[in-house]
Each structure stands twice: as C-alpha cells, then as structure tokens.
Tab-separated table of C-alpha atoms and ligand atoms in Angstrom:
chain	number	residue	atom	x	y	z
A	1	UNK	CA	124.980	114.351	79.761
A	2	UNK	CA	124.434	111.537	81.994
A	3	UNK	CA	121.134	111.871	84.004
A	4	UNK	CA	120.941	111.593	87.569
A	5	UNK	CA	119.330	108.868	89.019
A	6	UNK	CA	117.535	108.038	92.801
A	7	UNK	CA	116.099	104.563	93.490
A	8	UNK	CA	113.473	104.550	96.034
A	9	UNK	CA	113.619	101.319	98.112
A	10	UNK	CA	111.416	99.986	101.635
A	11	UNK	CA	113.474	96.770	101.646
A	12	UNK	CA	116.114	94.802	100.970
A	13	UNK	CA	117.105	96.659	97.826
A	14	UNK	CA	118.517	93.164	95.381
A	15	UNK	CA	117.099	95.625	92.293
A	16	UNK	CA	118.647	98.526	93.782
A	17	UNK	CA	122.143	96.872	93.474
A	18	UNK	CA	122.204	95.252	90.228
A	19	UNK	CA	120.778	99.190	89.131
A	20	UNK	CA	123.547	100.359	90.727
A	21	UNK	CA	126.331	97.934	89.487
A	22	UNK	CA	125.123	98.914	86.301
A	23	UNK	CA	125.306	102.447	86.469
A	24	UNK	CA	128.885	102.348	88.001
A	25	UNK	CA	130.367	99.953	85.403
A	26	UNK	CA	128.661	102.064	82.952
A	27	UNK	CA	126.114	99.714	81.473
A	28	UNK	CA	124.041	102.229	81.647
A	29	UNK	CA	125.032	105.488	81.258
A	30	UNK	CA	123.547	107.545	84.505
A	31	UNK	CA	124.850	107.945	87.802
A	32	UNK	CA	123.844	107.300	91.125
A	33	UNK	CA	123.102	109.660	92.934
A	34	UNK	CA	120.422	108.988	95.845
A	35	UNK	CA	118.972	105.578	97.720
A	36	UNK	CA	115.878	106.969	99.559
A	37	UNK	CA	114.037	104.156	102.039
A	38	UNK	CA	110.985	104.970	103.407
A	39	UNK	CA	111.889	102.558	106.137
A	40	UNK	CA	115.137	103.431	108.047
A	41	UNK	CA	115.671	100.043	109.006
A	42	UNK	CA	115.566	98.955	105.687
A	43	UNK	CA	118.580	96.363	104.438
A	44	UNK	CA	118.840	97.892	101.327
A	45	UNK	CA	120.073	101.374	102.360
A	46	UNK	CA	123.540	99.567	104.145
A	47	UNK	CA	124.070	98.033	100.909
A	48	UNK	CA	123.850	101.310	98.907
A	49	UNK	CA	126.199	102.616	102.019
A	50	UNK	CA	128.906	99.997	100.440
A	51	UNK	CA	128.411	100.833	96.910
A	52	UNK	CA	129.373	104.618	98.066
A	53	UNK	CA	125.636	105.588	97.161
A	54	UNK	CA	124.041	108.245	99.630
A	55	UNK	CA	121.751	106.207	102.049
A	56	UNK	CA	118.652	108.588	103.068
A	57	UNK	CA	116.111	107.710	105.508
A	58	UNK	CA	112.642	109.512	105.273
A	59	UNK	CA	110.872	107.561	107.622
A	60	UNK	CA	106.519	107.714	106.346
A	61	UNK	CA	105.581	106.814	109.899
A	62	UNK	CA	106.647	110.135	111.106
A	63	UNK	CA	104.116	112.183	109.016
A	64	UNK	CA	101.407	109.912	110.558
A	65	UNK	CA	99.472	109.741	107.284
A	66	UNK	CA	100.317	112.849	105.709
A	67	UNK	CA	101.338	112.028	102.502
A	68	UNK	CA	101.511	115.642	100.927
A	69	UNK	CA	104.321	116.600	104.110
A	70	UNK	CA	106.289	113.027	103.266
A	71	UNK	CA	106.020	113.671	99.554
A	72	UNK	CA	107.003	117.123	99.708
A	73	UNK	CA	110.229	116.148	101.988
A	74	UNK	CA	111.112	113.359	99.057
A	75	UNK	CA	110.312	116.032	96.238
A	76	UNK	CA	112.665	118.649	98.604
A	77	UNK	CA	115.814	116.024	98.845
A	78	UNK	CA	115.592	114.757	95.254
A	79	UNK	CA	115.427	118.697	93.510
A	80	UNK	CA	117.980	119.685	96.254
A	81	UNK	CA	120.380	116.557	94.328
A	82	UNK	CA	119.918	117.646	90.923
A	83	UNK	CA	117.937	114.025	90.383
A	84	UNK	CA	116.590	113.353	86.815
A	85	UNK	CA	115.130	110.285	86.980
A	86	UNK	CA	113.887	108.043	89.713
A	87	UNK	CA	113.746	104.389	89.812
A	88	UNK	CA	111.082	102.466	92.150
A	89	UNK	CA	112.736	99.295	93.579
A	90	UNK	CA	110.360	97.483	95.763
A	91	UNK	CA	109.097	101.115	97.350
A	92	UNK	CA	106.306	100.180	98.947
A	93	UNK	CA	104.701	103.691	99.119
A	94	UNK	CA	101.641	104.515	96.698
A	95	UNK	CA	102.735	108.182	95.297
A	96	UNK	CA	99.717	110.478	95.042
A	97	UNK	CA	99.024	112.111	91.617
A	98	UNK	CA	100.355	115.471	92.870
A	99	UNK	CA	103.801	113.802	93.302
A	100	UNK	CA	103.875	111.890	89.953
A	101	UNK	CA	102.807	114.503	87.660
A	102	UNK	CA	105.635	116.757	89.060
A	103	UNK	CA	107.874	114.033	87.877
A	104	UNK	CA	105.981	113.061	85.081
A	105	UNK	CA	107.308	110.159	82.656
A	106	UNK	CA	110.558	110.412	84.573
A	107	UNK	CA	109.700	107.623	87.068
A	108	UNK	CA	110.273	103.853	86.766
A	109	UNK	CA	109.099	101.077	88.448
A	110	UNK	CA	109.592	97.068	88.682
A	111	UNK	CA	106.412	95.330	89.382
A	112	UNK	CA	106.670	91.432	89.489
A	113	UNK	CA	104.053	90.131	86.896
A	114	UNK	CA	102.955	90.364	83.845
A	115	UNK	CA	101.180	94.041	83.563
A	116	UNK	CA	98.662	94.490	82.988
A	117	UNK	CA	97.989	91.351	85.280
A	118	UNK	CA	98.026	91.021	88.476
A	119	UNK	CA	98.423	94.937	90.094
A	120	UNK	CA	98.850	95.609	93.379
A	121	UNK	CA	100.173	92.926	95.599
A	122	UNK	CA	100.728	88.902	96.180
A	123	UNK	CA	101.062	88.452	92.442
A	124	UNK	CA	102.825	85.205	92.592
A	125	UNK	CA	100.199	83.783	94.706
A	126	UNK	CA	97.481	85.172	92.236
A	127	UNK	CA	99.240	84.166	88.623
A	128	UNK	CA	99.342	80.177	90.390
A	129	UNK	CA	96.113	80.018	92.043
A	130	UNK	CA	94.571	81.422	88.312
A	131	UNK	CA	96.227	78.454	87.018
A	132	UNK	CA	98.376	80.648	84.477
A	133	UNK	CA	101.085	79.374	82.632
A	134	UNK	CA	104.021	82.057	83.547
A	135	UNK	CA	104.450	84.648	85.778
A	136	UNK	CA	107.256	87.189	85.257
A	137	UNK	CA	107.974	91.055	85.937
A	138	UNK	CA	107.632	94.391	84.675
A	139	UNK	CA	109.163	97.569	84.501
A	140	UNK	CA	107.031	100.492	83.363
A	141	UNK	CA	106.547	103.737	83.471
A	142	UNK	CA	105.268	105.458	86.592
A	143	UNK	CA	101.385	107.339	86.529
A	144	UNK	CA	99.335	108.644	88.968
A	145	UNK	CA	97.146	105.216	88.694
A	146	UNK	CA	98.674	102.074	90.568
A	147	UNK	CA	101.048	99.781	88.867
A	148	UNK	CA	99.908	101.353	85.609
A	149	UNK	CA	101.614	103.288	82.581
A	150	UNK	CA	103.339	102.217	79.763
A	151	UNK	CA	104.925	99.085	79.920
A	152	UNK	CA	109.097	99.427	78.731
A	153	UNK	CA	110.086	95.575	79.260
A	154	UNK	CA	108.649	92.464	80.817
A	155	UNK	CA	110.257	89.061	81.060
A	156	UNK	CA	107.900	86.177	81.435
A	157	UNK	CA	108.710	83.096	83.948
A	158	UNK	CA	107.370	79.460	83.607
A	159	UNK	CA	105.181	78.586	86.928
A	160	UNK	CA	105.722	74.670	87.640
A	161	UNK	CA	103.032	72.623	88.454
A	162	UNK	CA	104.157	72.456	92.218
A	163	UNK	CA	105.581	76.234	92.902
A	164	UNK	CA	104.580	78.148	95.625
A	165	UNK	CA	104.544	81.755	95.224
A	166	UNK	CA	108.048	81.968	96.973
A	167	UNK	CA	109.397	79.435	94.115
A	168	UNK	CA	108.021	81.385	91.834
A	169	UNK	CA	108.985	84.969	93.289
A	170	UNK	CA	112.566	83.838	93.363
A	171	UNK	CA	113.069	82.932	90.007
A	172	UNK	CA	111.127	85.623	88.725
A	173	UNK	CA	113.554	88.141	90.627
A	174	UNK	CA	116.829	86.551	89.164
A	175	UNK	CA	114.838	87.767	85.878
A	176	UNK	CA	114.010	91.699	87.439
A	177	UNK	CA	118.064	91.911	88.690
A	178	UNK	CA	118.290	91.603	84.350
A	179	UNK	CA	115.322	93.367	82.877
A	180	UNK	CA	115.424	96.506	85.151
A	181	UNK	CA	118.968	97.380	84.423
A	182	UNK	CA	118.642	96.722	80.532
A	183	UNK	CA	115.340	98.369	80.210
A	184	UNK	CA	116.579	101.566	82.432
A	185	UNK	CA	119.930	101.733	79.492
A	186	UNK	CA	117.564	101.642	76.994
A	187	UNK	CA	115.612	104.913	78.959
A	188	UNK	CA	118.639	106.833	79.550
A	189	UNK	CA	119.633	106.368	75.577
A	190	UNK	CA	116.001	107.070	74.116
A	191	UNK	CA	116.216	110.836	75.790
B	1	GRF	C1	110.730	92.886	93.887
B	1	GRF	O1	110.129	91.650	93.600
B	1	GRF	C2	109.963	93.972	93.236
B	1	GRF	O2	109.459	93.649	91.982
B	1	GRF	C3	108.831	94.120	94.215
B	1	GRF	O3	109.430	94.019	95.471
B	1	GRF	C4	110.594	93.223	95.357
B	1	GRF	C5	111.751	94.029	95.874
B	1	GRF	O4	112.899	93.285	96.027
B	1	GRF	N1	108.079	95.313	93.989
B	1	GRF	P1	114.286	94.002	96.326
B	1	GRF	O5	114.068	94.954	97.503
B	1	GRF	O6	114.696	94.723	95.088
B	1	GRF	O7	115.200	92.879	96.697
C-alpha cells in the first residue's frame, strides 16, 4: 500500500517540491497528501497549490504560545487525512515530546549539516567560522530531542576558503532537493 505522506513547511518549500515531484512520478512510492505551513503567508504552500497538493494554513501565532492547542489542531487535520508519514521541510516549529511520540519513528526531517554537528540553527555560519572542511545536510529521523534521532542519509559539501554561509547554504540545498527524496524511497520501501 502506498503510505500517505504530509510535509510540514514555514517557507518557501524548494524540499517540499522536489518531495513532491518525486512522489507523483513515482520515485518514491507514497502519495501526497497534505502541505501544512505554520505560516499562511508562506511561498511554499502556492507552490504545493500548483502541484494539486492540499495547501493548509495553521497559523502558530493564533494559539499565542500554546503549543498543546496548535499541536493538537495539526495532530486533528493529519488523522482526519489518513496521513502515515510526515516529512519536515524547513518547519520551523520545535514539536513537543507529546506530539512526536504520538507519531513516533514516522517523522522525517532535513536539517542542513552534518548531524550530529551543528543542531539548531545558522549552521552554515557555524561549520565556516569552526574552520571545517565540509558542510552538508541531513535527513533523520524525528525524536522528541531537537535535530536528533537516527540519522537515514547525509551528503557532505566542500566549504571554500572564501564562502559565506549563503554560498555555502546554496550548494548544500541543491544536495537536500537529492538526498531527501532518495532517502524518503528508501523509508517508504524498508516498511
Ligand atoms: C533547508 O535548508 C532546510 O534544510 C532547512 O530550511 C531550509 C528550507 O528550505 N531546515 P526550503 O523551504 O525547503 O526551500
């Protein structure tokens, strides 16, 4: 049977597209079911309009810090869909642990460095002013502690001696819009 998958976005959504793309050209065998923005403003949920992927808006702001009510809406919409797995694309929400052991070892995320380097955020900047050698990305499984969990796939990206963390976030995600889909296929075929 071919799981059903949401992707959680805040922004532009690039990952969200090539995850997509894949899913509809059968790369990988799961359909699309949900794109679920925490920000209704957010670029990425007009693109998933195009793609003929249900755009869904649950704004955080609204529950004015009260993560339990916005978590419970998101666990409400994605039940209410029949979603199996969920794929974190640049969601910019921390999930509490009440959230991610509901949906335990069925959520994904792409972080960009080289877990377990570099959690949380401004990696690029942190990998070049460490002096490091590469940067690159991640996409692991999804616990209850930040950017943590098993580690399914990482792709590692040379830093140049004169990158700035923009240089070096750009090339890195031409290397997520590849990993995420191919790790995500080999998921859905390991179940
Ligand atoms: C990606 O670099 C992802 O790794 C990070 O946020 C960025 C999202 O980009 N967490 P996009 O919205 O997929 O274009």
């Amino acid at each position: 049977m071919s799981p059903r998958v949401a992707i959680l976005i805040s922004g532009g959504g690039s990952n969200m597209v090539t995850l997509v793309q894949a899913m509809q050209s059968g790369e990988i065998n799961a359909t699309p079911v949900l794109v679920i923005s925490n920000i209704p403003t957010a670029g990425g949920l007009t693109k998933a309009r195009a793609l003929n992927v249900e755009p869904i808006a649950i704004d955080h702001r609204s529950y004015k810090g009260d993560r339990t009510a916005f978590e419970a809406d998101l666990h409400a919409i994605l039940t209410k869909n029949s979603v199996d797995i969920i794929c974190l694309a640049g969601f910019m929400r921390i999930l509490t642990s009440e959230f991610t052991k509901k949906w335990d070892g069925k959520v994904l995320n792409i972080h960009p460095s080289l877990l377990p380097k570099y959690k949380g955020l401004h990696t690029h900047q942190r990998a070049i002013d460490a002096g490091d050698s590469h940067g690159g990305c991640s996409v692991h499984i999804v616990t209850s502690e930040l950017d943590d969990g098993p580690v399914l796939g990482q792709t590692s990206v040379q830093i140049m001696a004169d990158d700035t963390a923009d240089d070096l976030a750009a090339r890195v995600l031409i290397q997520e819009h590849k990993l995420y889909p191919a790790v995500l296929a080999d998921f859905i075929n390991q179940l």
